[in-house]
Amino acid sequence: MSTPAPPHYTSVPPWTREPVVESPDATGTAFTVLAVGTGSDATGAAAIVDAWLPTLPVGAPVQVHTSEDVAGAIAAMRTDLAGARVGHRVLVAGSATDCLAVRAAALGSSLMDSELTVGVTSVATRAVWCVHCSATTIAEAGLEDVVTCPSCRKDLVVYPHVSRRTGAHLGFQVDAETLPAGVTA
Amino acid sequence: MSAERIALVVTGLTALTPSIREVVLAPIDGGSLPSYAPGSHLVLDVPVGDGRERALANAYSLTGETVEPTEYRISVLRCDPADGAAGGSAWVHTLAVGDKVEALPPRNLFAPVRHATKHLLVGAGIGITPLLSHLRSHVRWDADVELLHVCREGEGAHVDEVVALTGGAATVVHDRATFAALLAERVRDQPLGTHLYTCGPTGFMDLVHLEAAAAGWPAERVHAEAFGAADLDPGAPFTVGVAGEEIEVPSGVSLLEALEEAGHEVPNLCRQGVCGECRVPVASGSTPVLHRDLYLTDEDKAANDCLMACVSRALPTDDRPAHLEVTL
Ligand code: FES
């Protein structure tokens, strides 16, 4: 698939199209650093974190958490943020899908976008939320590709919209608008 | 100017301090007034007269009830025309009960961020006024709030009210050094998710921004209600070309005023470089713009292709006098 890069004002962050590694914001006063993933994502995330750490301000408290799965990373982050003060920053390295999931949880913990730094190791997969049955699936797919919902078997188009609250893309039946009358999607 | 003006009558006047007066305004024909969000201001028409060569439009924060109010309340610090003030606040201090005034409906450039986990309000002097309406709303909605305020002893308008409203979550101090230390400490100990709101003189708000930035606050968490470019100098004269006509803009007269006097309509609201309404495109043939507003981004300013007519002016170059070509 080769969609021309849509304008930057879509809800799809550019770092889910290309594996962007952002620079940490050195104005932070405390840092939670997450490395997420397995295999090449784990290796990539570890390298990104190694490059980040020396750029953080000397003396600022830094917590590094390495997890194979994103749930573990999110749990570690929530623990750090529970008593955090304004000035705290979160840095996350991993696949775009995991970074989106961490971002959703971080926003839910009152972090702002400007307080989050991402280092993306791969953009091969996307989380897709099915509007028909509400199942979320993670699939190897690009924007506007079609994936099959494993729960309701509908063919879903991966719409270029990402939920800030869940980190998943919107997916809806690909031929929803051309179905014969009387057939509901 | 498109917005409908509201006809109001003065129904109450209270001297809160020797230099701050509270004015209560009710609709001339009774009933209720448009509701407004906390942090809104009212733009009062100040007529010509009494040394004021031009009509003024002064913005004052609303301090009272926000939902279907039957009256608007403002508190106005008298700035002395003898010290170079334009005379709008001095005029407010001459109003008597029963006087009729006109205003634009409330506008807001300083609303609370509703999803904030806590609100830190930081005010100085008369800058308490927009914070007061924030505070009322937070108390009503049971939101977490803390207030830091600095004012001169005896010049503390609304202070008792604020202290009562916060039930102790307000700290009021009377000297700058104490305040600076307090601020430095408090911005370093706010729960993640807090938003900061500040209002006061420019130098004061600069200090608040600096302290917050030093404590790691991203700009998105810090909100300021500017009083506007009230303390700007009158500026040097320049000329402006518009639709083939050349207009002089003398010192002490804004481009906006000069254009209006020449019969051109320019949308405007705050007339103090804050709201962004009076943006005028600048065409080629202009010398550089002296930007003095608080609205345009640095990038916008560098482009030199527009200016806020209410405050900004033209700069001369080595070989050309200050001149702007504008399109309306
Ligand atoms: S009138 Fe508001 S910026 Fe000029």
Short mmCIF file of C-alpha atoms and ligand atoms in Angstrom, two decimals:
data_model
loop_
_atom_site.label_atom_id
_atom_site.label_comp_id
_atom_site.label_asym_id
_atom_site.label_seq_id
_atom_site.Cartn_x
_atom_site.Cartn_y
_atom_site.Cartn_z
CA MET A 1 0.00 0.00 0.00
CA SER A 2 1.29 3.47 -0.71
CA THR A 3 -1.02 6.17 0.51
CA PRO A 4 0.31 9.67 -0.08
CA ALA A 5 1.10 11.15 3.33
CA PRO A 6 -2.13 12.85 4.34
CA PRO A 7 -1.89 16.28 5.90
CA HIS A 8 -0.49 16.46 9.40
CA TYR A 9 -3.82 17.44 10.92
CA THR A 10 -5.21 13.93 10.82
CA SER A 11 -5.30 12.05 14.08
CA VAL A 12 -2.68 9.61 12.79
CA PRO A 13 0.70 10.60 14.25
CA PRO A 14 3.50 10.81 11.68
CA TRP A 15 5.54 8.38 13.76
CA THR A 16 3.12 5.57 12.87
CA ARG A 17 3.97 6.03 9.20
CA GLU A 18 7.76 6.17 9.59
CA PRO A 19 9.73 4.87 12.58
CA VAL A 20 10.57 8.29 14.02
CA VAL A 21 12.77 8.60 17.12
CA GLU A 22 12.05 11.88 18.87
CA SER A 23 14.55 13.70 21.06
CA PRO A 24 13.72 13.80 24.76
CA ASP A 25 12.58 17.11 26.21
CA ALA A 26 15.42 18.07 28.54
CA THR A 27 13.24 20.62 30.36
CA GLY A 28 11.59 17.80 32.28
CA THR A 29 12.37 17.35 35.96
CA ALA A 30 11.60 13.61 36.32
CA PHE A 31 11.45 10.85 33.73
CA THR A 32 9.77 7.53 33.18
CA VAL A 33 11.52 5.63 30.38
CA LEU A 34 9.82 2.59 28.84
CA ALA A 35 11.33 0.01 26.49
CA VAL A 36 8.62 -2.28 25.11
CA GLY A 37 8.58 -5.30 22.85
CA THR A 38 10.09 -8.61 21.90
CA GLY A 39 12.62 -9.64 19.23
CA SER A 40 13.80 -6.83 16.99
CA ASP A 41 11.46 -4.34 18.69
CA ALA A 42 13.12 -5.15 22.03
CA THR A 43 16.61 -4.74 20.58
CA GLY A 44 15.61 -1.53 18.83
CA ALA A 45 13.92 -0.14 21.95
CA ALA A 46 16.95 -0.92 24.10
CA ALA A 47 19.22 0.94 21.67
CA ILE A 48 16.91 3.95 21.60
CA VAL A 49 16.75 4.07 25.41
CA ASP A 50 20.56 3.81 25.60
CA ALA A 51 20.82 6.81 23.30
CA TRP A 52 18.21 8.78 25.25
CA LEU A 53 19.54 8.33 28.78
CA PRO A 54 22.73 10.43 28.48
CA THR A 55 20.67 13.37 27.11
CA LEU A 56 18.46 13.62 30.21
CA PRO A 57 19.29 16.39 32.69
CA VAL A 58 21.86 15.42 35.28
CA GLY A 59 20.36 14.82 38.70
CA ALA A 60 16.77 14.37 37.53
CA PRO A 61 15.16 11.16 38.78
CA VAL A 62 14.89 8.60 35.97
CA GLN A 63 12.98 5.30 36.14
CA VAL A 64 13.67 2.82 33.34
CA HIS A 65 11.23 -0.06 32.79
CA THR A 66 11.75 -2.82 30.22
CA SER A 67 8.72 -4.97 29.34
CA GLU A 68 7.99 -7.57 26.72
CA ASP A 69 4.32 -6.65 26.58
CA VAL A 70 2.71 -3.24 26.51
CA ALA A 71 0.40 -4.03 29.45
CA GLY A 72 3.46 -4.37 31.67
CA ALA A 73 4.89 -1.09 30.39
CA ILE A 74 1.59 0.70 31.01
CA ALA A 75 1.30 -0.71 34.53
CA ALA A 76 4.84 0.45 35.36
CA MET A 77 4.12 3.90 33.95
CA ARG A 78 0.86 4.24 35.90
CA THR A 79 2.68 3.42 39.11
CA ASP A 80 5.26 6.13 38.35
CA LEU A 81 2.63 8.69 37.41
CA ALA A 82 0.37 8.05 40.39
CA GLY A 83 2.18 10.54 42.59
CA ALA A 84 3.97 12.46 39.84
CA ARG A 85 4.29 16.25 39.82
CA VAL A 86 4.04 18.59 36.84
CA GLY A 87 7.46 18.44 35.18
CA HIS A 88 7.34 14.66 34.74
CA ARG A 89 8.04 13.28 31.26
CA VAL A 90 7.37 9.86 29.75
CA LEU A 91 9.63 8.40 27.07
CA VAL A 92 8.54 5.25 25.29
CA ALA A 93 10.47 3.14 22.78
CA GLY A 94 8.78 0.29 20.89
CA SER A 95 6.56 -0.48 17.94
CA ALA A 96 4.17 2.24 16.77
CA THR A 97 1.27 0.11 18.01
CA ASP A 98 2.77 -0.13 21.50
CA CYS A 99 3.68 3.56 21.50
CA LEU A 100 0.07 4.44 20.62
CA ALA A 101 -1.21 2.24 23.44
CA VAL A 102 1.20 3.87 25.90
CA ARG A 103 0.21 7.30 24.66
CA ALA A 104 -3.47 6.51 25.24
CA ALA A 105 -2.75 5.39 28.79
CA ALA A 106 -0.47 8.37 29.43
CA LEU A 107 -3.13 10.85 28.29
CA GLY A 108 -5.55 9.02 30.58
CA SER A 109 -3.11 9.66 33.43
CA SER A 110 -3.24 13.42 32.66
CA LEU A 111 -0.03 13.63 30.68
CA MET A 112 -0.05 16.02 27.71
CA ASP A 113 1.31 15.24 24.26
CA SER A 114 4.18 17.63 24.85
CA GLU A 115 5.19 15.59 27.91
CA LEU A 116 5.55 12.36 25.91
CA THR A 117 8.50 11.38 23.72
CA VAL A 118 8.30 8.38 21.40
CA GLY A 119 11.01 6.29 19.76
CA VAL A 120 9.42 4.01 17.19
CA THR A 121 11.11 0.74 16.26
CA SER A 122 8.64 -0.48 13.62
CA VAL A 123 5.43 0.61 11.92
CA ALA A 124 4.38 -2.76 10.49
CA THR A 125 1.31 -3.35 12.66
CA ARG A 126 -1.75 -1.35 13.61
CA ALA A 127 -4.46 -1.85 16.20
CA VAL A 128 -7.87 -1.75 14.51
CA TRP A 129 -11.13 -1.30 16.39
CA CYS A 130 -14.16 -2.81 14.67
CA VAL A 131 -17.12 -0.45 14.75
CA HIS A 132 -19.48 -3.41 14.21
CA CYS A 133 -18.55 -5.69 17.10
CA SER A 134 -16.16 -3.48 19.15
CA ALA A 135 -13.32 -6.04 19.01
CA THR A 136 -9.81 -4.67 18.67
CA THR A 137 -7.32 -6.61 16.62
CA ILE A 138 -3.65 -6.03 15.95
CA ALA A 139 -2.80 -6.76 12.34
CA GLU A 140 0.02 -6.23 9.90
CA ALA A 141 -1.65 -3.53 7.87
CA GLY A 142 -1.10 -0.07 6.51
CA LEU A 143 -3.58 2.76 6.46
CA GLU A 144 -6.54 2.01 4.20
CA ASP A 145 -5.59 -1.66 3.90
CA VAL A 146 -8.29 -4.23 4.58
CA VAL A 147 -8.11 -6.60 7.55
CA THR A 148 -10.59 -9.25 8.63
CA CYS A 149 -12.11 -8.78 12.04
CA PRO A 150 -11.29 -12.03 13.88
CA SER A 151 -14.41 -11.64 15.96
CA CYS A 152 -17.21 -10.88 13.46
CA ARG A 153 -15.36 -11.84 10.25
CA LYS A 154 -16.21 -8.59 8.50
CA ASP A 155 -13.58 -7.12 6.18
CA LEU A 156 -12.56 -3.82 7.73
CA VAL A 157 -10.85 -0.89 6.09
CA VAL A 158 -8.14 0.59 8.34
CA TYR A 159 -9.41 4.15 8.34
CA PRO A 160 -6.80 6.89 8.90
CA HIS A 161 -8.18 7.86 12.28
CA VAL A 162 -6.55 6.93 15.59
CA SER A 163 -8.39 7.18 18.88
CA ARG A 164 -6.44 9.19 21.45
CA ARG A 165 -8.26 7.32 24.17
CA THR A 166 -7.44 3.78 22.98
CA GLY A 167 -4.64 4.14 20.43
CA ALA A 168 -6.57 2.00 17.92
CA HIS A 169 -7.50 2.84 14.34
CA LEU A 170 -11.12 3.03 13.28
CA GLY A 171 -12.16 0.00 11.22
CA PHE A 172 -15.42 -0.43 9.33
CA GLN A 173 -16.76 -2.78 6.71
CA VAL A 174 -14.93 -2.03 3.49
CA ASP A 175 -17.98 -2.24 1.23
CA ALA A 176 -20.42 -0.70 3.71
CA GLU A 177 -21.47 1.93 1.23
CA THR A 178 -22.06 -0.40 -1.73
CA LEU A 179 -24.01 -3.15 0.03
CA PRO A 180 -27.37 -3.91 -1.56
CA ALA A 181 -30.36 -2.27 0.08
CA GLY A 182 -31.64 -4.19 3.07
CA VAL A 183 -28.29 -5.73 3.96
CA THR A 184 -26.90 -4.10 7.06
CA ALA A 185 -23.22 -3.79 7.68
CA MET B 1 -17.74 45.62 13.93
CA SER B 2 -20.37 42.96 13.66
CA ALA B 3 -21.26 41.89 17.22
CA GLU B 4 -24.44 43.42 18.67
CA ARG B 5 -23.82 45.80 21.52
CA ILE B 6 -25.66 45.38 24.79
CA ALA B 7 -27.29 48.42 26.38
CA LEU B 8 -26.58 48.46 30.11
CA VAL B 9 -27.28 50.71 33.05
CA VAL B 10 -25.12 51.20 36.12
CA THR B 11 -26.99 49.82 39.12
CA GLY B 12 -24.27 49.65 41.73
CA LEU B 13 -20.91 51.14 42.56
CA THR B 14 -18.58 50.10 45.37
CA ALA B 15 -15.14 51.39 46.22
CA LEU B 16 -13.23 48.16 46.92
CA THR B 17 -10.02 50.08 47.60
CA PRO B 18 -9.09 53.73 47.13
CA SER B 19 -8.24 53.02 43.47
CA ILE B 20 -10.41 50.03 42.58
CA ARG B 21 -14.09 50.40 41.94
CA GLU B 22 -16.63 47.66 41.42
CA VAL B 23 -19.31 48.47 38.86
CA VAL B 24 -22.56 46.55 38.59
CA LEU B 25 -24.30 46.73 35.21
CA ALA B 26 -27.81 45.51 34.42
CA PRO B 27 -29.65 45.27 31.12
CA ILE B 28 -31.60 48.46 30.41
CA ASP B 29 -34.78 46.55 29.67
CA GLY B 30 -34.44 44.09 32.55
CA GLY B 31 -34.23 40.33 32.16
CA SER B 32 -31.03 38.34 32.03
CA LEU B 33 -27.77 38.83 30.19
CA PRO B 34 -25.81 36.40 28.01
CA SER B 35 -24.09 33.69 30.04
CA TYR B 36 -20.32 33.48 29.82
CA ALA B 37 -17.53 31.07 30.64
CA PRO B 38 -15.25 31.85 33.60
CA GLY B 39 -12.38 34.11 32.59
CA SER B 40 -14.49 36.14 30.14
CA HIS B 41 -14.25 39.87 29.74
CA LEU B 42 -16.65 42.58 28.72
CA VAL B 43 -15.55 45.26 26.27
CA LEU B 44 -17.00 48.58 27.37
CA ASP B 45 -17.44 51.49 24.98
CA VAL B 46 -15.71 54.55 26.37
CA PRO B 47 -17.04 57.70 24.69
CA VAL B 48 -15.04 60.68 23.47
CA GLY B 49 -14.68 63.53 25.93
CA ASP B 50 -12.83 64.69 29.01
CA GLY B 51 -9.49 64.76 27.23
CA ARG B 52 -10.20 61.58 25.27
CA GLU B 53 -9.95 62.52 21.61
CA ARG B 54 -11.17 59.11 20.48
CA ALA B 55 -13.67 56.59 21.66
CA LEU B 56 -12.00 53.67 23.44
CA ALA B 57 -13.01 50.08 23.96
CA ASN B 58 -11.74 48.73 27.25
CA ALA B 59 -11.81 45.08 28.28
CA TYR B 60 -12.70 44.24 31.89
CA SER B 61 -12.91 40.76 33.39
CA LEU B 62 -16.32 39.70 34.63
CA THR B 63 -16.26 38.66 38.25
CA GLY B 64 -19.84 37.68 39.07
CA GLU B 65 -22.38 34.99 38.30
CA THR B 66 -21.72 33.33 34.93
CA VAL B 67 -25.00 31.54 34.15
CA GLU B 68 -27.92 33.66 32.92
CA PRO B 69 -26.76 36.54 35.08
CA THR B 70 -29.10 39.43 35.73
CA GLU B 71 -26.11 41.73 36.10
CA TYR B 72 -22.49 41.97 35.06
CA ARG B 73 -19.84 42.86 37.61
CA ILE B 74 -16.45 44.34 36.81
CA SER B 75 -13.75 45.76 39.04
CA VAL B 76 -11.75 48.57 37.57
CA LEU B 77 -8.40 49.95 38.71
CA ARG B 78 -8.10 53.65 37.97
CA CYS B 79 -5.06 54.32 35.81
CA ASP B 80 -4.25 58.00 35.85
CA PRO B 81 -4.32 59.79 32.49
CA ALA B 82 -1.72 62.12 34.00
CA ASP B 83 0.63 59.10 33.93
CA GLY B 84 -0.12 58.43 30.29
CA ALA B 85 -3.16 56.15 30.60
CA ALA B 86 -5.67 56.43 27.78
CA GLY B 87 -8.43 57.49 30.17
CA GLY B 88 -10.86 54.57 29.90
CA SER B 89 -10.55 53.46 33.50
CA ALA B 90 -10.67 57.07 34.73
CA TRP B 91 -13.98 57.38 32.86
CA VAL B 92 -15.33 54.25 34.56
CA HIS B 93 -14.49 55.93 37.87
CA THR B 94 -16.73 58.88 36.93
CA LEU B 95 -19.81 56.72 36.27
CA ALA B 96 -22.83 57.23 38.51
CA VAL B 97 -25.73 54.92 39.28
CA GLY B 98 -28.28 55.27 36.48
CA ASP B 99 -25.70 56.06 33.76
CA LYS B 100 -26.16 54.15 30.54
CA VAL B 101 -23.25 52.37 28.89
CA GLU B 102 -22.80 50.05 25.95
CA ALA B 103 -20.69 46.93 25.75
CA LEU B 104 -19.91 44.04 23.46
CA PRO B 105 -21.11 40.67 24.72
CA PRO B 106 -18.58 38.74 26.86
CA ARG B 107 -15.63 37.18 25.08
CA ASN B 108 -13.24 34.63 26.45
CA LEU B 109 -9.54 34.12 25.82
CA PHE B 110 -8.89 32.54 29.21
CA ALA B 111 -11.28 29.69 29.95
CA PRO B 112 -10.43 26.96 32.47
CA VAL B 113 -9.32 23.62 31.01
CA ARG B 114 -12.08 21.35 32.23
CA HIS B 115 -10.14 18.09 32.20
CA ALA B 116 -7.36 19.52 34.37
CA THR B 117 -6.91 17.53 37.57
CA LYS B 118 -6.16 20.72 39.48
CA HIS B 119 -6.16 24.45 38.80
CA LEU B 120 -3.35 26.66 40.11
CA LEU B 121 -4.42 30.31 39.92
CA VAL B 122 -1.65 32.89 40.18
CA GLY B 123 -2.59 36.57 40.30
CA ALA B 124 -1.21 39.99 41.07
CA GLY B 125 -3.16 43.12 42.00
CA ILE B 126 -6.22 43.69 39.85
CA GLY B 127 -5.28 40.47 38.01
CA ILE B 128 -7.41 38.73 40.62
CA THR B 129 -10.55 39.56 38.60
CA PRO B 130 -10.59 36.80 35.94
CA LEU B 131 -9.27 34.34 38.53
CA LEU B 132 -12.23 35.13 40.75
CA SER B 133 -14.70 33.81 38.18
CA HIS B 134 -12.50 30.73 37.68
CA LEU B 135 -12.52 30.20 41.40
CA ARG B 136 -16.30 30.49 41.71
CA SER B 137 -16.71 27.90 38.98
CA HIS B 138 -14.19 25.50 40.51
CA VAL B 139 -15.86 25.77 43.88
CA ARG B 140 -19.23 25.08 42.26
CA TRP B 141 -17.93 22.02 40.42
CA ASP B 142 -15.83 20.90 43.34
CA ALA B 143 -12.63 21.03 41.33
CA ASP B 144 -9.25 21.00 43.05
CA VAL B 145 -7.93 24.57 43.13
CA GLU B 146 -5.13 26.56 44.74
CA LEU B 147 -4.61 30.29 44.51
CA LEU B 148 -1.49 32.40 44.98
CA HIS B 149 -1.91 36.14 44.99
CA VAL B 150 0.28 39.14 45.55
CA CYS B 151 -1.08 42.61 46.12
CA ARG B 152 -0.14 45.74 47.99
CA GLU B 153 -1.32 45.98 51.54
CA GLY B 154 -4.67 47.80 51.49
CA GLU B 155 -5.02 47.35 47.71
CA GLY B 156 -6.36 43.83 47.96
CA ALA B 157 -9.65 44.00 46.10
CA HIS B 158 -11.66 40.78 46.38
CA VAL B 159 -9.09 39.20 48.66
CA ASP B 160 -11.49 38.43 51.50
CA GLU B 161 -13.93 36.91 49.04
CA VAL B 162 -11.23 34.74 47.51
CA VAL B 163 -9.98 33.51 50.86
CA ALA B 164 -13.53 32.65 51.90
CA LEU B 165 -14.26 30.87 48.61
CA THR B 166 -11.17 28.68 48.72
CA GLY B 167 -11.63 27.73 52.35
CA GLY B 168 -7.93 28.17 52.98
CA ALA B 169 -6.47 27.12 49.63
CA ALA B 170 -5.47 30.71 48.90
CA THR B 171 -2.21 32.31 49.89
CA VAL B 172 -2.11 36.09 49.72
CA VAL B 173 1.18 37.88 50.22
CA HIS B 174 2.14 41.53 50.07
CA ASP B 175 5.70 41.68 48.86
CA ARG B 176 7.44 40.50 45.74
CA ALA B 177 10.27 38.60 47.38
CA THR B 178 7.92 36.49 49.48
CA PHE B 179 5.78 35.90 46.44
CA ALA B 180 8.71 34.85 44.24
CA ALA B 181 9.81 32.30 46.83
CA LEU B 182 6.28 31.00 47.26
CA LEU B 183 5.78 30.70 43.51
CA ALA B 184 9.06 28.86 43.01
CA GLU B 185 8.06 26.39 45.69
CA ARG B 186 4.46 25.84 44.60
CA VAL B 187 5.11 25.30 40.87
CA ARG B 188 7.46 22.49 41.86
CA ASP B 189 4.82 20.64 43.81
CA GLN B 190 1.68 20.31 41.71
CA PRO B 191 0.10 17.00 40.75
CA LEU B 192 0.55 15.97 37.14
CA GLY B 193 -2.49 17.18 35.26
CA THR B 194 -2.54 20.62 36.90
CA HIS B 195 -3.05 23.68 34.71
CA LEU B 196 -1.78 27.10 35.74
CA TYR B 197 -3.65 30.36 35.05
CA THR B 198 -2.06 33.72 35.61
CA CYS B 199 -3.19 37.30 35.36
CA GLY B 200 -1.38 40.47 36.35
CA PRO B 201 1.06 43.04 34.99
CA THR B 202 3.28 41.91 32.13
CA GLY B 203 6.45 41.71 34.21
CA PHE B 204 4.65 39.62 36.80
CA MET B 205 3.34 37.17 34.22
CA ASP B 206 6.81 36.93 32.69
CA LEU B 207 8.07 35.83 36.10
CA VAL B 208 5.31 33.23 36.38
CA HIS B 209 6.10 31.85 32.92
CA LEU B 210 9.82 31.69 33.73
CA GLU B 211 9.31 29.94 37.05
CA ALA B 212 6.89 27.43 35.55
CA ALA B 213 9.24 26.69 32.65
CA ALA B 214 12.14 26.26 35.06
CA ALA B 215 10.06 23.74 36.97
CA GLY B 216 9.42 21.75 33.80
CA TRP B 217 5.91 22.97 32.93
CA PRO B 218 5.22 22.71 29.22
CA ALA B 219 3.70 25.87 27.73
CA GLU B 220 0.40 24.05 27.14
CA ARG B 221 -0.18 23.90 30.89
CA VAL B 222 0.28 27.63 31.45
CA HIS B 223 -2.47 30.07 30.53
CA ALA B 224 -2.24 33.83 30.79
CA GLU B 225 -4.83 36.57 30.60
CA ALA B 226 -2.99 39.58 29.33
CA PHE B 227 -4.21 43.03 30.23
CA GLY B 228 -2.96 43.78 26.80
CA ALA B 229 -0.32 46.11 25.62
CA ALA B 230 -1.62 48.86 27.87
CA ASP B 231 1.81 50.14 28.79
CA LEU B 232 3.05 50.50 25.23
CA ASP B 233 4.79 53.72 24.29
CA PRO B 234 2.99 56.01 21.82
CA GLY B 235 5.36 55.00 19.01
CA ALA B 236 6.85 57.02 16.16
CA PRO B 237 4.66 58.36 13.35
CA PHE B 238 4.44 56.46 10.07
CA THR B 239 2.38 56.43 6.91
CA VAL B 240 0.08 53.77 5.56
CA GLY B 241 -1.10 53.19 2.02
CA VAL B 242 -4.53 51.68 1.62
CA ALA B 243 -6.54 51.42 -1.60
CA GLY B 244 -4.35 54.00 -3.30
CA GLU B 245 -4.75 56.53 -0.50
CA GLU B 246 -2.05 57.59 1.95
CA ILE B 247 -2.91 58.08 5.62
CA GLU B 248 -0.72 59.53 8.36
CA VAL B 249 -0.52 57.64 11.63
CA PRO B 250 0.75 60.12 14.23
CA SER B 251 2.52 59.17 17.44
CA GLY B 252 0.00 58.09 20.08
CA VAL B 253 -2.56 57.00 17.46
CA SER B 254 -2.86 53.39 16.47
CA LEU B 255 -3.08 52.14 12.92
CA LEU B 256 -6.54 50.87 13.77
CA GLU B 257 -7.68 54.31 14.92
CA ALA B 258 -6.14 56.00 11.88
CA LEU B 259 -7.87 53.58 9.50
CA GLU B 260 -11.19 54.04 11.27
CA GLU B 261 -10.85 57.79 11.12
CA ALA B 262 -10.24 57.58 7.39
CA GLY B 263 -13.53 55.71 7.10
CA HIS B 264 -12.25 52.13 6.84
CA GLU B 265 -13.92 49.37 8.81
CA VAL B 266 -11.52 47.02 10.52
CA PRO B 267 -12.94 44.21 12.67
CA ASN B 268 -11.63 44.61 16.20
CA LEU B 269 -12.42 43.63 19.71
CA CYS B 270 -9.86 44.03 22.45
CA ARG B 271 -7.92 46.89 20.88
CA GLN B 272 -4.95 45.83 22.94
CA GLY B 273 -3.18 43.23 20.83
CA VAL B 274 -4.71 40.19 22.44
CA CYS B 275 -7.74 38.91 20.59
CA GLY B 276 -6.55 38.62 17.00
CA GLU B 277 -9.57 40.29 15.43
CA CYS B 278 -7.83 43.27 13.83
CA ARG B 279 -5.25 41.38 11.79
CA VAL B 280 -4.46 43.34 8.63
CA PRO B 281 -2.50 41.91 5.69
CA VAL B 282 0.68 43.81 4.80
CA ALA B 283 1.61 44.07 1.11
CA SER B 284 4.94 44.59 -0.60
CA GLY B 285 6.32 48.11 -0.55
CA SER B 286 6.18 48.14 3.25
CA THR B 287 9.05 48.73 5.63
CA PRO B 288 9.37 46.19 8.48
CA VAL B 289 6.57 45.84 11.02
CA LEU B 290 7.13 46.67 14.68
CA HIS B 291 4.99 43.89 16.15
CA ARG B 292 3.67 44.73 19.62
CA ASP B 293 0.78 42.28 19.98
CA LEU B 294 0.43 39.19 22.13
CA TYR B 295 -1.49 37.26 19.50
CA LEU B 296 0.69 36.41 16.50
CA THR B 297 3.25 33.63 16.77
CA ASP B 298 6.93 34.40 16.31
CA GLU B 299 6.69 32.70 12.93
CA ASP B 300 3.77 34.91 11.88
CA LYS B 301 5.70 37.97 13.00
CA ALA B 302 8.83 37.01 11.11
CA ALA B 303 6.83 36.61 7.89
CA ASN B 304 6.15 40.38 7.97
CA ASP B 305 2.98 39.86 5.95
CA CYS B 306 0.40 40.97 8.50
CA LEU B 307 0.07 42.93 11.70
CA MET B 308 -2.41 43.58 14.47
CA ALA B 309 -3.58 47.08 13.66
CA CYS B 310 -4.55 48.01 17.21
CA VAL B 311 -1.01 47.98 18.61
CA SER B 312 1.61 47.33 15.94
CA ARG B 313 3.37 49.94 13.84
CA ALA B 314 5.92 50.41 11.07
CA LEU B 315 9.68 50.68 11.46
CA PRO B 316 11.87 52.83 9.21
CA THR B 317 14.85 51.36 7.36
CA ASP B 318 18.17 53.08 6.67
CA ASP B 319 16.92 54.53 3.43
CA ARG B 320 13.13 54.59 3.79
CA PRO B 321 10.76 56.20 6.28
CA ALA B 322 8.36 53.92 8.14
CA HIS B 323 5.53 52.98 5.81
CA LEU B 324 3.04 50.14 5.43
CA GLU B 325 0.97 49.09 2.47
CA VAL B 326 -2.11 47.30 3.74
CA THR B 327 -5.08 45.60 2.10
CA LEU B 328 -8.41 45.60 3.89
S1 FES C 1 -8.39 44.27 18.33
FE1 FES C 1 -7.74 42.56 19.43
S2 FES C 1 -5.78 42.21 18.64
FE2 FES C 1 -6.34 44.07 17.77
#
